[in-house]
Amino acid sequence: YWEVTVILALSAVVPAVMAVLLVVYRRHFTVLATVRSVRRYVLTVVLSGVGLIALYVLVGWLQKDTGFTRPIDVSDLLN
């Protein structure tokens, strides 16, 4: 299964390399983002993360009686 290992490694390494390259070559980008667009981006990322966490907990809570081998509560879903 070495092929799966290579694919998984590349799927993690390629975005990391791209992020490093963007930081290194940041000074070559002459157009800077406005403060408003940066705030909107950060707000979108944070709200998306919170929404995904809430969706994960909701789906886990809805499956609490059938999808797990032991009784669970919300703290189990958040850990």
Coordinates of C-alpha atoms in Angstrom, one line a residue:
Y1 CA 0.0 0.0 0.0
W2 CA 2.9 2.4 -0.6
E3 CA 0.9 4.1 -3.3
V4 CA -1.7 5.2 -0.7
T5 CA 1.0 6.5 1.5
V6 CA 2.5 8.5 -1.3
I7 CA -0.8 10.0 -2.3
L8 CA -1.7 10.9 1.3
A9 CA 1.7 12.5 1.8
L10 CA 1.5 14.5 -1.4
S11 CA -2.0 15.7 -0.5
A12 CA -0.6 17.1 2.7
V13 CA 2.8 18.4 1.4
V14 CA 1.6 20.2 -1.7
P15 CA -0.7 22.7 0.1
A16 CA 2.0 23.3 2.7
V17 CA 4.6 24.0 0.0
M18 CA 2.2 26.4 -1.8
A19 CA 1.6 28.2 1.5
V20 CA 5.3 28.6 2.1
L21 CA 5.8 29.8 -1.5
L22 CA 3.1 32.4 -1.1
V23 CA 4.6 33.7 2.1
V24 CA 8.1 33.8 0.6
Y25 CA 7.0 35.6 -2.6
R26 CA 4.5 37.9 -0.9
R27 CA 6.5 41.0 -1.6
H28 CA 6.1 40.4 -5.3
F29 CA 2.4 41.0 -5.1
T30 CA 1.9 44.7 -5.7
V31 CA -1.8 44.9 -4.9
L32 CA -2.6 44.5 -1.2
A33 CA -5.9 43.5 0.2
T34 CA -8.0 46.1 1.9
V35 CA -8.6 45.9 5.6
R36 CA -12.3 45.3 5.0
S37 CA -11.6 42.3 2.7
V38 CA -9.2 40.8 5.2
R39 CA -11.7 41.2 8.0
R40 CA -14.4 39.6 5.8
Y41 CA -12.1 36.7 5.0
V42 CA -11.2 36.1 8.6
L43 CA -14.9 36.3 9.6
T44 CA -15.8 33.8 6.9
V45 CA -13.2 31.3 7.9
V46 CA -14.1 31.6 11.6
L47 CA -17.8 31.3 11.0
S48 CA -17.3 28.4 8.6
G49 CA -15.2 26.6 11.3
V50 CA -17.8 27.2 14.0
G51 CA -20.6 26.1 11.6
L52 CA -18.8 22.8 10.8
I53 CA -18.2 22.1 14.5
A54 CA -21.9 22.7 15.2
L55 CA -22.9 20.5 12.3
Y56 CA -20.6 17.7 13.6
V57 CA -22.0 17.9 17.1
L58 CA -25.6 18.0 15.7
V59 CA -25.1 14.9 13.5
G60 CA -23.4 13.1 16.4
W61 CA -26.2 14.0 18.8
L62 CA -28.8 12.8 16.3
Q63 CA -27.0 9.5 16.1
K64 CA -26.3 9.1 19.8
D65 CA -28.7 6.2 20.2
T66 CA -27.8 4.2 17.1
G67 CA -24.3 5.3 15.9
F68 CA -22.2 4.6 19.0
T69 CA -21.3 1.5 21.1
R70 CA -21.8 3.4 24.4
P71 CA -23.9 6.2 25.7
I72 CA -22.5 9.6 24.8
D73 CA -23.2 13.3 25.6
V74 CA -22.1 16.6 24.1
S75 CA -18.7 16.6 25.9
D76 CA -17.9 13.3 24.2
L77 CA -18.6 14.8 20.8
L78 CA -16.4 17.9 21.6
N79 CA -13.4 15.9 22.7

